[in-house]
Amino acid sequence: MTDHTRPVTRALLSVSDKTGLIAFARALAAHGVDLVSTGGTAKAIAAAGLKVTDVSDLTGFPEMMDGRVKTLHPKVHGGLLAIRGNAEHAQSMKEHGIAPIDLLVVNLYPFEATVEKGAAYEDCIENIDIGGPAMIRAAAKNHDDVAVVVEPADYQSVLDELAANNGATTLTLRKRLAAKAYARTAAYDAAISNWFAEQLKIETPDFRTIGGSLIQSLRYGENPHQTAAFYRTPDARPGVTTARQLQGKELSYNNINDTDAAYECIAEFDAARTPACVIVKHANPCGVAEGSSLIEAYRKALACDSTSAFGGIIAFNRTLDAETAKLITQILTEVIIAPDATDEAIAILAAKKNLRLLLAGGLPDPRASGLTYKTVAGGLLVQSRDNAVVDDMTFKTVTKRAPTDAEMRDLKFAFRVAKHVKSNTIIYAKDLATVGIGAGQMSRVDSARIAVRKAQDAATELKLAEPLTRGSVVASDAFFPFADGLLVAIEAGATAVIQPGGSLRDNEVIQAADDAGIAMVFTGIRHFKH
């Protein structure tokens, strides 16, 4: 196929999203295009004073069955699928009175939006479009002759081509629109199939599809030689995807990944209970704290590892205030994300032109169900979201000494954080703040040692007499396979430990804790994160 043009003499418009519809229809009419339409779209076009043929007049059949059947007709699909240069097709069109349709404009029933607002099962079913996808696929298949538009964003591209080519479209545009059309119907069907699987509680459907719409193309991926883009899925979970960016440079791939990690972690801290702050670097928290105010929580989180916090991501669970914003500006920060911010805080941060400020409008629910995905060579790993929350767990004290109330408070805090740190994970916490974080090591004992070293470095910077691991508690995301990691924590001054339990050597680990007189509780829940 060459890049030949095709004149547009007739267009069929059937849209649920009427953004820009009238201006587009008026421009088409100005190019001499005959307008054919359906239902509410036809009424809107006619109300604007434009001549339009109802699809029922085209087919000779009325809309029926509550609108379920209106475009599924040979005079529609024949007009879309007929190959213009094929003599046999032309003869069939002549014999059956089928007129060509050169431009199809369809956006689908709002199934995704209907599901998102929590509509009843029957309402969701009624918002599954049948005729729309059928027409889109037909027009896209016949893109050698027909242009198909599935969203208002492409109206101007079509009009530009009509203006530049005496009322015709180019094959280059028609190919691009066809590719987009198939992607749209695929994403639509993915949303429907995943909704059905959820409704029917099918955990492992025979076919699993994921669909998304482009939010933005990114400068590059994890590294400059990698291409990347950011897509929105139907899962309307508050966070970096839903946030408004008030200022700063365009988010990078790594910014988005790190910001998501920070906001998912901060969501563990109920804003109605306490202000909290999370600082993330390379998708791992490097400081987390609760406080009586946001500024206190930020100071405590920063104190854990101010070196790693440089150039990091900061997340808050409450509205960002001016006092906290002013303190943040004293160090380099890539992104701040919070549910909201005061006008004063926004004005203060505006002086930092490169700092990205994101307002998410709410916090994600850590207990919500959902799926997460990970690609492997030639495949896709799908699992349910880790929605286990420490407040819902039943603890079992396995040592002779039970934790004090103060220790239990810090143990819960530490295990809350451990859920969001890459495995193997060891968290030291004291007074509702992390004081040492060991992340992502191949052996648990190394994570325990690194966290101690981090605490020692922080003590030196803060000019403390001793590291804050003295009198701290420890959380481990998974069981201690040996007592060695626990012994490192004991030597560092930890007085209580929280871990899932389940090791073949649990008895040895418990004995080591008893020998040191520390308390240990099992959660029975593991928080591996890779």
Short mmCIF file of C-alpha atoms in Angstrom, two decimals:
data_model
loop_
_atom_site.label_atom_id
_atom_site.label_comp_id
_atom_site.label_asym_id
_atom_site.label_seq_id
_atom_site.Cartn_x
_atom_site.Cartn_y
_atom_site.Cartn_z
CA MET A 1 0.00 0.00 0.00
CA THR A 2 1.24 3.48 -0.92
CA ASP A 3 0.55 6.63 1.08
CA HIS A 4 -2.51 7.42 -1.01
CA THR A 5 -5.20 9.81 0.09
CA ARG A 6 -8.85 8.95 0.46
CA PRO A 7 -11.57 11.62 0.22
CA VAL A 8 -14.02 11.76 3.11
CA THR A 9 -17.53 12.08 1.77
CA ARG A 10 -19.50 10.43 4.57
CA ALA A 11 -18.81 10.15 8.30
CA LEU A 12 -20.60 8.13 10.96
CA LEU A 13 -20.40 9.66 14.43
CA SER A 14 -21.54 7.82 17.58
CA VAL A 15 -19.95 9.03 20.79
CA SER A 16 -20.60 8.85 24.52
CA ASP A 17 -17.99 11.55 25.23
CA LYS A 18 -19.31 14.59 23.38
CA THR A 19 -16.29 16.79 24.10
CA GLY A 20 -15.60 18.85 20.98
CA LEU A 21 -18.29 16.99 19.03
CA ILE A 22 -20.22 19.95 17.63
CA ALA A 23 -17.14 21.90 16.53
CA PHE A 24 -15.79 18.77 14.84
CA ALA A 25 -19.10 17.97 13.14
CA ARG A 26 -19.42 21.56 11.95
CA ALA A 27 -15.91 21.46 10.48
CA LEU A 28 -16.66 18.17 8.70
CA ALA A 29 -19.84 19.64 7.24
CA ALA A 30 -17.84 22.63 6.02
CA HIS A 31 -15.70 20.16 4.03
CA GLY A 32 -18.87 18.80 2.41
CA VAL A 33 -18.96 15.62 4.49
CA ASP A 34 -22.38 13.96 4.94
CA LEU A 35 -23.02 13.24 8.60
CA VAL A 36 -24.64 10.03 9.81
CA SER A 37 -25.21 9.50 13.51
CA THR A 38 -27.01 7.59 16.25
CA GLY A 39 -29.22 8.33 19.25
CA GLY A 40 -28.01 11.12 21.51
CA THR A 41 -25.14 12.02 19.18
CA ALA A 42 -27.56 12.62 16.27
CA LYS A 43 -29.80 14.73 18.52
CA ALA A 44 -26.86 16.86 19.66
CA ILE A 45 -25.70 17.44 16.08
CA ALA A 46 -29.20 18.29 14.89
CA ALA A 47 -29.73 20.64 17.83
CA ALA A 48 -26.65 22.53 16.68
CA GLY A 49 -28.40 23.22 13.39
CA LEU A 50 -26.40 20.74 11.32
CA LYS A 51 -27.89 18.36 8.79
CA VAL A 52 -27.54 14.77 9.98
CA THR A 53 -28.95 11.42 8.86
CA ASP A 54 -30.06 9.11 11.65
CA VAL A 55 -28.55 5.65 11.31
CA SER A 56 -32.08 4.19 11.39
CA ASP A 57 -32.83 6.02 8.14
CA LEU A 58 -29.61 4.62 6.67
CA THR A 59 -30.35 1.00 7.62
CA GLY A 60 -34.13 1.06 7.33
CA PHE A 61 -34.36 -0.45 10.81
CA PRO A 62 -35.19 1.40 14.04
CA GLU A 63 -33.02 1.22 17.11
CA MET A 64 -34.38 -1.65 19.17
CA MET A 65 -33.91 -3.60 22.40
CA ASP A 66 -33.13 -0.47 24.43
CA GLY A 67 -30.53 0.60 21.91
CA ARG A 68 -28.62 -2.67 21.97
CA VAL A 69 -29.23 -3.10 18.24
CA LYS A 70 -28.75 -0.09 15.99
CA THR A 71 -25.49 -0.26 13.99
CA LEU A 72 -25.12 -4.04 13.58
CA HIS A 73 -26.32 -3.93 9.98
CA PRO A 74 -24.80 -4.60 6.51
CA LYS A 75 -25.42 -1.02 5.43
CA VAL A 76 -23.14 0.12 8.24
CA HIS A 77 -20.52 -2.62 8.21
CA GLY A 78 -20.60 -2.95 4.44
CA GLY A 79 -19.91 0.77 4.19
CA LEU A 80 -16.96 0.40 6.52
CA LEU A 81 -15.46 -2.86 5.25
CA ALA A 82 -15.86 -2.53 1.50
CA ILE A 83 -12.51 -2.30 -0.30
CA ARG A 84 -12.94 0.68 -2.58
CA GLY A 85 -10.75 -0.66 -5.39
CA ASN A 86 -12.30 -4.14 -5.40
CA ALA A 87 -14.76 -4.56 -8.28
CA GLU A 88 -16.64 -7.36 -6.56
CA HIS A 89 -17.08 -5.28 -3.40
CA ALA A 90 -18.23 -2.33 -5.49
CA GLN A 91 -20.80 -4.49 -7.26
CA SER A 92 -22.13 -5.81 -3.93
CA MET A 93 -22.47 -2.26 -2.62
CA LYS A 94 -24.39 -1.26 -5.74
CA GLU A 95 -26.71 -4.28 -5.60
CA HIS A 96 -27.59 -3.79 -1.94
CA GLY A 97 -27.67 -0.01 -1.81
CA ILE A 98 -24.68 0.30 0.51
CA ALA A 99 -22.98 3.70 0.59
CA PRO A 100 -19.33 3.99 1.65
CA ILE A 101 -18.47 5.36 5.09
CA ASP A 102 -15.06 7.03 4.91
CA LEU A 103 -14.71 8.24 8.48
CA LEU A 104 -15.89 6.55 11.68
CA VAL A 105 -15.94 8.51 14.93
CA VAL A 106 -16.77 6.34 17.95
CA ASN A 107 -15.89 6.43 21.62
CA LEU A 108 -17.24 3.61 23.67
CA TYR A 109 -19.83 3.34 26.41
CA PRO A 110 -18.10 4.41 29.66
CA PHE A 111 -17.68 0.93 31.12
CA GLU A 112 -14.50 1.76 33.07
CA ALA A 113 -16.06 4.89 34.61
CA THR A 114 -19.22 2.96 35.49
CA VAL A 115 -17.20 0.34 37.36
CA GLU A 116 -15.08 2.99 39.05
CA LYS A 117 -18.11 4.69 40.59
CA GLY A 118 -19.24 1.38 42.09
CA ALA A 119 -22.31 0.81 39.94
CA ALA A 120 -24.47 -2.29 40.29
CA TYR A 121 -23.70 -5.42 38.28
CA GLU A 122 -26.59 -4.84 35.87
CA ASP A 123 -25.53 -1.23 35.21
CA CYS A 124 -22.00 -2.35 34.44
CA ILE A 125 -23.31 -4.96 32.00
CA GLU A 126 -25.47 -2.36 30.23
CA ASN A 127 -22.39 -0.19 29.77
CA ILE A 128 -20.56 -2.87 27.79
CA ASP A 129 -20.52 -1.52 24.25
CA ILE A 130 -21.19 -4.02 21.46
CA GLY A 131 -21.81 -2.05 18.28
CA GLY A 132 -19.03 0.42 18.97
CA PRO A 133 -16.15 -2.08 19.12
CA ALA A 134 -17.56 -3.93 16.12
CA MET A 135 -17.54 -0.77 14.01
CA ILE A 136 -14.14 0.33 15.29
CA ARG A 137 -12.55 -3.00 14.43
CA ALA A 138 -14.18 -3.03 11.00
CA ALA A 139 -13.02 0.48 10.13
CA ALA A 140 -9.52 -0.18 11.49
CA LYS A 141 -9.19 -3.35 9.44
CA ASN A 142 -10.12 -1.40 6.32
CA HIS A 143 -7.74 1.49 7.11
CA ASP A 144 -6.55 1.48 3.51
CA ASP A 145 -9.81 3.29 2.77
CA VAL A 146 -11.37 4.33 6.09
CA ALA A 147 -10.21 6.56 8.93
CA VAL A 148 -11.32 5.72 12.48
CA VAL A 149 -11.25 8.08 15.47
CA VAL A 150 -11.74 6.77 19.01
CA GLU A 151 -11.08 9.87 21.13
CA PRO A 152 -11.59 13.64 20.77
CA ALA A 153 -7.83 14.24 20.99
CA ASP A 154 -7.56 13.14 17.35
CA TYR A 155 -10.26 15.42 15.91
CA GLN A 156 -7.78 18.14 15.04
CA SER A 157 -5.40 15.73 13.30
CA VAL A 158 -8.22 14.68 10.99
CA LEU A 159 -9.26 18.25 10.30
CA ASP A 160 -5.66 19.25 9.56
CA GLU A 161 -5.42 16.49 6.99
CA LEU A 162 -8.71 17.39 5.36
CA ALA A 163 -7.53 20.98 5.06
CA ALA A 164 -4.14 19.96 3.65
CA ASN A 165 -5.42 17.33 1.20
CA ASN A 166 -8.58 18.83 -0.30
CA GLY A 167 -10.92 16.90 1.99
CA ALA A 168 -8.93 13.66 2.09
CA THR A 169 -6.91 11.69 4.65
CA THR A 170 -3.52 10.07 4.13
CA LEU A 171 -2.70 6.43 4.63
CA THR A 172 -0.10 7.42 7.21
CA LEU A 173 -2.78 8.96 9.42
CA ARG A 174 -5.24 6.14 8.79
CA LYS A 175 -2.64 3.54 9.85
CA ARG A 176 -1.85 5.44 13.03
CA LEU A 177 -5.53 5.81 13.88
CA ALA A 178 -6.15 2.11 13.17
CA ALA A 179 -3.37 1.05 15.51
CA LYS A 180 -4.81 3.29 18.22
CA ALA A 181 -8.29 1.91 17.59
CA TYR A 182 -7.24 -1.68 18.16
CA ALA A 183 -5.33 -0.68 21.29
CA ARG A 184 -8.45 1.05 22.60
CA THR A 185 -10.74 -1.92 22.03
CA ALA A 186 -8.12 -4.22 23.56
CA ALA A 187 -7.90 -2.05 26.69
CA TYR A 188 -11.70 -1.90 26.84
CA ASP A 189 -12.03 -5.68 26.62
CA ALA A 190 -9.26 -6.06 29.20
CA ALA A 191 -11.22 -3.92 31.65
CA ILE A 192 -14.34 -6.00 31.04
CA SER A 193 -12.61 -9.37 31.37
CA ASN A 194 -10.79 -8.35 34.54
CA TRP A 195 -14.04 -7.03 36.03
CA PHE A 196 -15.76 -10.33 35.25
CA ALA A 197 -12.90 -12.27 36.87
CA GLU A 198 -13.23 -10.12 39.99
CA GLN A 199 -17.02 -10.44 40.08
CA LEU A 200 -16.85 -14.22 39.71
CA LYS A 201 -13.89 -14.50 42.09
CA ILE A 202 -11.77 -16.23 39.44
CA GLU A 203 -8.24 -15.79 40.77
CA THR A 204 -6.46 -17.35 37.79
CA PRO A 205 -8.45 -16.79 34.58
CA ASP A 206 -7.28 -18.69 31.53
CA PHE A 207 -6.49 -15.42 29.78
CA ARG A 208 -5.22 -12.31 31.56
CA THR A 209 -4.99 -8.97 29.81
CA ILE A 210 -3.90 -5.53 30.99
CA GLY A 211 -4.99 -2.31 29.34
CA GLY A 212 -4.02 1.29 29.94
CA SER A 213 -4.21 4.77 28.44
CA LEU A 214 -1.15 6.92 27.90
CA ILE A 215 -0.54 9.58 30.53
CA GLN A 216 2.77 10.74 29.12
CA SER A 217 5.78 9.65 27.13
CA LEU A 218 8.88 9.80 29.31
CA ARG A 219 12.29 11.17 28.45
CA TYR A 220 13.77 7.73 29.03
CA GLY A 221 13.35 4.70 31.24
CA GLU A 222 15.34 3.50 34.22
CA ASN A 223 18.47 4.42 32.22
CA PRO A 224 18.97 6.93 29.38
CA HIS A 225 19.31 4.25 26.72
CA GLN A 226 15.85 2.83 27.56
CA THR A 227 12.57 4.18 26.17
CA ALA A 228 9.59 4.52 28.51
CA ALA A 229 6.02 5.76 28.92
CA PHE A 230 3.53 6.10 31.77
CA TYR A 231 0.04 4.58 31.44
CA ARG A 232 -3.14 4.79 33.48
CA THR A 233 -5.05 1.59 34.24
CA PRO A 234 -8.71 1.30 35.31
CA ASP A 235 -7.56 0.77 38.92
CA ALA A 236 -8.37 4.25 40.27
CA ARG A 237 -6.02 4.06 43.26
CA PRO A 238 -4.96 7.44 44.68
CA GLY A 239 -1.29 8.14 44.14
CA VAL A 240 1.15 9.30 41.52
CA THR A 241 -1.26 8.36 38.71
CA THR A 242 -4.14 10.46 40.04
CA ALA A 243 -2.06 13.32 41.45
CA ARG A 244 -1.99 16.88 40.14
CA GLN A 245 1.52 18.18 39.52
CA LEU A 246 1.57 21.81 40.60
CA GLN A 247 5.16 22.63 39.70
CA GLY A 248 8.57 21.30 38.78
CA LYS A 249 10.13 19.42 35.92
CA GLU A 250 8.42 16.55 34.14
CA LEU A 251 8.43 13.39 36.22
CA SER A 252 10.97 10.78 35.15
CA TYR A 253 10.54 7.01 35.13
CA ASN A 254 12.50 6.71 38.38
CA ASN A 255 10.60 9.63 39.95
CA ILE A 256 7.30 7.89 39.26
CA ASN A 257 8.51 4.56 40.60
CA ASP A 258 9.97 6.10 43.76
CA THR A 259 6.97 8.35 44.37
CA ASP A 260 4.64 5.37 44.12
CA ALA A 261 6.77 3.49 46.67
CA ALA A 262 6.70 6.46 49.04
CA TYR A 263 2.95 7.01 48.80
CA GLU A 264 2.08 3.34 49.22
CA CYS A 265 4.20 3.31 52.37
CA ILE A 266 2.71 6.50 53.83
CA ALA A 267 -0.77 5.07 53.28
CA GLU A 268 -0.04 2.56 56.07
CA PHE A 269 -0.26 5.46 58.53
CA ASP A 270 -3.86 6.46 59.19
CA ALA A 271 -4.02 10.24 58.83
CA ALA A 272 -6.81 10.39 61.41
CA ARG A 273 -4.51 8.79 63.97
CA THR A 274 -1.18 10.52 63.43
CA PRO A 275 0.83 12.74 61.11
CA ALA A 276 3.55 10.76 59.34
CA CYS A 277 6.37 11.19 56.85
CA VAL A 278 8.18 8.78 54.52
CA ILE A 279 11.40 9.59 52.67
CA VAL A 280 12.33 7.27 49.80
CA LYS A 281 15.45 6.80 47.71
CA HIS A 282 15.67 4.21 44.91
CA ALA A 283 12.23 2.80 45.84
CA ASN A 284 13.30 2.07 49.44
CA PRO A 285 12.34 4.10 52.50
CA CYS A 286 15.43 5.69 54.07
CA GLY A 287 13.48 7.38 56.84
CA VAL A 288 9.97 6.98 58.24
CA ALA A 289 8.39 8.56 61.29
CA GLU A 290 5.23 9.52 63.08
CA GLY A 291 5.04 12.77 65.01
CA SER A 292 2.76 15.20 66.79
CA SER A 293 2.93 17.33 63.63
CA LEU A 294 4.14 16.93 60.07
CA ILE A 295 7.27 18.92 60.76
CA GLU A 296 8.17 16.71 63.73
CA ALA A 297 7.55 13.59 61.64
CA TYR A 298 9.73 15.00 58.85
CA ARG A 299 12.58 15.88 61.24
CA LYS A 300 12.54 12.39 62.76
CA ALA A 301 12.40 10.69 59.35
CA LEU A 302 15.26 12.83 58.02
CA ALA A 303 17.40 12.08 61.07
CA CYS A 304 17.41 8.36 60.22
CA ASP A 305 19.57 8.83 57.10
CA SER A 306 19.97 12.40 55.91
CA THR A 307 22.67 11.37 53.42
CA SER A 308 20.32 9.08 51.49
CA ALA A 309 17.47 11.60 51.79
CA PHE A 310 19.41 14.06 49.62
CA GLY A 311 17.64 14.10 46.25
CA GLY A 312 14.89 11.85 47.58
CA ILE A 313 11.11 11.62 47.51
CA ILE A 314 9.04 12.81 50.48
CA ALA A 315 5.49 11.65 51.18
CA PHE A 316 3.07 12.92 53.82
CA ASN A 317 -0.28 11.57 54.93
CA ARG A 318 -1.80 14.95 55.72
CA THR A 319 -2.09 18.39 54.14
CA LEU A 320 1.39 19.88 53.77
CA ASP A 321 1.77 23.06 55.83
CA ALA A 322 4.01 26.09 55.36
CA GLU A 323 6.34 25.37 58.29
CA THR A 324 7.15 21.89 56.99
CA ALA A 325 7.49 23.10 53.40
CA LYS A 326 9.99 25.76 54.45
CA LEU A 327 12.16 23.20 56.25
CA ILE A 328 12.12 20.84 53.27
CA THR A 329 13.54 23.55 51.00
CA GLN A 330 16.81 23.42 52.93
CA ILE A 331 17.90 20.22 51.16
CA LEU A 332 17.60 18.97 47.60
CA THR A 333 14.34 17.08 47.13
CA GLU A 334 13.08 15.62 43.85
CA VAL A 335 9.38 15.12 44.63
CA ILE A 336 6.92 15.89 47.41
CA ILE A 337 3.58 14.06 47.39
CA ALA A 338 0.73 14.64 49.83
CA PRO A 339 -3.06 14.53 49.80
CA ASP A 340 -3.11 18.34 49.72
CA ALA A 341 -1.10 21.45 50.60
CA THR A 342 -1.93 24.87 52.00
CA ASP A 343 -1.63 27.92 49.77
CA GLU A 344 1.26 29.11 51.92
CA ALA A 345 3.13 25.82 51.48
CA ILE A 346 2.57 25.92 47.72
CA ALA A 347 3.94 29.48 47.56
CA ILE A 348 7.05 28.55 49.55
CA LEU A 349 7.84 25.54 47.35
CA ALA A 350 7.29 27.57 44.18
CA ALA A 351 10.72 29.11 44.76
CA LYS A 352 12.23 25.68 44.05
CA LYS A 353 11.54 25.56 40.33
CA ASN A 354 12.77 21.99 39.78
CA LEU A 355 11.02 20.44 42.78
CA ARG A 356 7.90 18.50 41.77
CA LEU A 357 4.90 18.98 44.04
CA LEU A 358 2.15 16.38 43.63
CA LEU A 359 -1.26 16.55 45.33
CA ALA A 360 -3.03 13.19 45.21
CA GLY A 361 -6.34 14.25 46.75
CA GLY A 362 -6.46 11.25 49.08
CA LEU A 363 -4.56 8.22 50.32
CA PRO A 364 -4.72 4.70 48.90
CA ASP A 365 -6.38 2.08 51.09
CA PRO A 366 -3.70 -0.36 52.29
CA ARG A 367 -6.40 -2.99 52.87
CA ALA A 368 -7.89 -2.73 49.37
CA SER A 369 -7.74 -5.76 47.12
CA GLY A 370 -6.15 -5.55 43.72
CA LEU A 371 -3.50 -7.09 41.50
CA THR A 372 0.17 -6.39 40.90
CA TYR A 373 2.14 -7.42 37.84
CA LYS A 374 5.74 -8.25 37.09
CA THR A 375 7.19 -9.22 33.72
CA VAL A 376 9.53 -12.16 33.25
CA ALA A 377 11.04 -13.42 30.01
CA GLY A 378 8.10 -14.46 27.86
CA GLY A 379 5.61 -14.20 30.69
CA LEU A 380 3.76 -12.23 33.30
CA LEU A 381 3.57 -12.83 37.04
CA VAL A 382 0.27 -11.72 38.56
CA GLN A 383 -0.50 -11.69 42.25
CA SER A 384 -2.94 -10.12 44.68
CA ARG A 385 -1.72 -6.94 46.32
CA ASP A 386 -0.06 -7.34 49.73
CA ASN A 387 -2.94 -5.84 51.71
CA ALA A 388 -2.04 -7.34 55.08
CA VAL A 389 -2.01 -4.52 57.66
CA VAL A 390 -0.23 -4.84 60.99
CA ASP A 391 -3.24 -3.48 62.90
CA ASP A 392 -5.26 -6.52 61.81
CA MET A 393 -2.66 -9.13 62.78
CA THR A 394 -2.72 -11.45 65.77
CA PHE A 395 0.61 -11.45 67.59
CA LYS A 396 2.08 -14.37 69.44
CA THR A 397 4.68 -13.72 72.12
CA VAL A 398 7.19 -16.56 71.84
CA THR A 399 9.77 -15.46 74.43
CA LYS A 400 9.69 -15.57 78.21
CA ARG A 401 9.40 -11.79 78.31
CA ALA A 402 6.51 -10.06 76.62
CA PRO A 403 7.00 -6.64 75.01
CA THR A 404 6.14 -3.59 77.06
CA ASP A 405 3.41 -1.30 75.77
CA ALA A 406 6.04 1.12 74.47
CA GLU A 407 7.91 -1.69 72.73
CA MET A 408 4.73 -3.05 71.17
CA ARG A 409 3.89 0.38 69.81
CA ASP A 410 7.31 0.58 68.15
CA LEU A 411 7.16 -3.04 66.96
CA LYS A 412 3.93 -2.35 65.10
CA PHE A 413 5.46 0.78 63.62
CA ALA A 414 8.58 -1.07 62.48
CA PHE A 415 6.64 -3.95 60.90
CA ARG A 416 4.43 -1.41 59.13
CA VAL A 417 7.56 0.01 57.50
CA ALA A 418 9.16 -3.38 56.79
CA LYS A 419 6.31 -4.21 54.41
CA HIS A 420 7.57 -1.49 52.04
CA VAL A 421 11.33 -2.13 52.10
CA LYS A 422 13.01 -4.47 49.61
CA SER A 423 13.93 -7.89 51.00
CA ASN A 424 15.89 -8.93 52.91
CA THR A 425 14.74 -6.21 55.31
CA ILE A 426 15.71 -5.29 58.84
CA ILE A 427 14.20 -2.20 60.48
CA TYR A 428 15.39 -0.65 63.74
CA ALA A 429 12.83 1.73 65.26
CA LYS A 430 12.56 3.85 68.37
CA ASP A 431 9.92 6.33 69.49
CA LEU A 432 7.87 5.80 66.31
CA ALA A 433 10.75 6.54 63.96
CA THR A 434 13.15 4.41 61.97
CA VAL A 435 16.69 4.67 63.32
CA GLY A 436 18.34 2.14 60.99
CA ILE A 437 17.17 0.50 57.76
CA GLY A 438 18.85 -2.46 56.09
CA ALA A 439 17.36 -3.10 52.67
CA GLY A 440 17.66 -5.47 49.76
CA GLN A 441 20.49 -7.70 50.89
CA MET A 442 21.01 -11.30 49.87
CA SER A 443 21.41 -12.39 53.51
CA ARG A 444 19.38 -11.19 56.46
CA VAL A 445 22.41 -10.83 58.71
CA ASP A 446 23.92 -8.34 56.24
CA SER A 447 20.74 -6.27 56.34
CA ALA A 448 20.97 -6.25 60.13
CA ARG A 449 24.61 -5.09 59.96
CA ILE A 450 23.97 -2.39 57.36
CA ALA A 451 21.11 -0.98 59.40
CA VAL A 452 23.42 -0.77 62.43
CA ARG A 453 26.07 0.99 60.38
CA LYS A 454 23.49 3.47 59.11
CA ALA A 455 22.46 4.18 62.70
CA GLN A 456 26.08 4.71 63.70
CA ASP A 457 26.59 7.18 60.86
CA ALA A 458 23.43 9.04 61.86
CA ALA A 459 24.60 9.23 65.48
CA THR A 460 27.90 10.73 64.35
CA GLU A 461 26.13 13.34 62.22
CA LEU A 462 23.70 14.20 65.01
CA LYS A 463 26.53 14.24 67.58
CA LEU A 464 24.81 11.65 69.77
CA ALA A 465 26.62 9.80 72.54
CA GLU A 466 25.44 6.46 71.14
CA PRO A 467 23.44 5.16 68.18
CA LEU A 468 19.67 5.19 68.53
CA THR A 469 19.61 1.42 68.09
CA ARG A 470 20.25 1.33 71.84
CA GLY A 471 16.83 0.65 73.31
CA SER A 472 15.27 0.19 69.89
CA VAL A 473 13.07 -2.56 68.51
CA VAL A 474 13.64 -4.60 65.35
CA ALA A 475 11.35 -5.77 62.57
CA SER A 476 12.22 -8.43 60.02
CA ASP A 477 10.10 -8.86 56.89
CA ALA A 478 10.62 -12.64 57.00
CA PHE A 479 11.79 -15.18 59.53
CA PHE A 480 15.37 -15.34 60.82
CA PRO A 481 16.81 -18.51 59.21
CA PHE A 482 19.56 -18.49 61.82
CA ALA A 483 20.16 -16.65 65.08
CA ASP A 484 23.02 -14.61 63.58
CA GLY A 485 20.88 -11.70 62.38
CA LEU A 486 19.14 -11.54 65.73
CA LEU A 487 22.47 -11.53 67.55
CA VAL A 488 23.56 -8.51 65.51
CA ALA A 489 20.38 -6.72 66.61
CA ILE A 490 20.93 -7.69 70.25
CA GLU A 491 24.49 -6.42 70.12
CA ALA A 492 23.22 -3.15 68.64
CA GLY A 493 21.01 -2.68 71.69
CA ALA A 494 17.58 -3.87 70.48
CA THR A 495 15.20 -4.92 73.25
CA ALA A 496 12.32 -6.44 71.25
CA VAL A 497 11.81 -8.10 67.87
CA ILE A 498 8.85 -8.67 65.55
CA GLN A 499 9.03 -11.22 62.74
CA PRO A 500 6.73 -13.68 60.94
CA GLY A 501 8.28 -16.84 62.38
CA GLY A 502 8.18 -20.15 60.53
CA SER A 503 11.86 -21.07 60.32
CA LEU A 504 13.04 -24.61 60.97
CA ARG A 505 15.35 -23.00 63.51
CA ASP A 506 12.72 -20.89 65.29
CA ASN A 507 13.58 -22.58 68.56
CA GLU A 508 17.24 -21.57 68.25
CA VAL A 509 16.26 -17.97 67.47
CA ILE A 510 13.81 -17.87 70.39
CA GLN A 511 16.45 -19.30 72.71
CA ALA A 512 18.91 -16.58 71.65
CA ALA A 513 16.28 -13.95 72.44
CA ASP A 514 15.57 -15.50 75.84
CA ASP A 515 19.26 -15.69 76.62
CA ALA A 516 19.53 -11.95 75.98
CA GLY A 517 16.34 -11.17 77.88
CA ILE A 518 14.63 -9.53 74.91
CA ALA A 519 11.02 -9.93 73.83
CA MET A 520 9.94 -11.46 70.53
CA VAL A 521 6.56 -11.69 68.82
CA PHE A 522 5.52 -13.65 65.73
CA THR A 523 3.02 -12.22 63.26
CA GLY A 524 2.50 -15.27 61.06
CA ILE A 525 2.54 -12.87 58.07
CA ARG A 526 5.53 -12.44 55.78
CA HIS A 527 6.23 -9.24 53.81
CA PHE A 528 8.72 -10.22 51.11
CA LYS A 529 9.16 -7.42 48.55
CA HIS A 530 11.31 -7.85 45.46
#
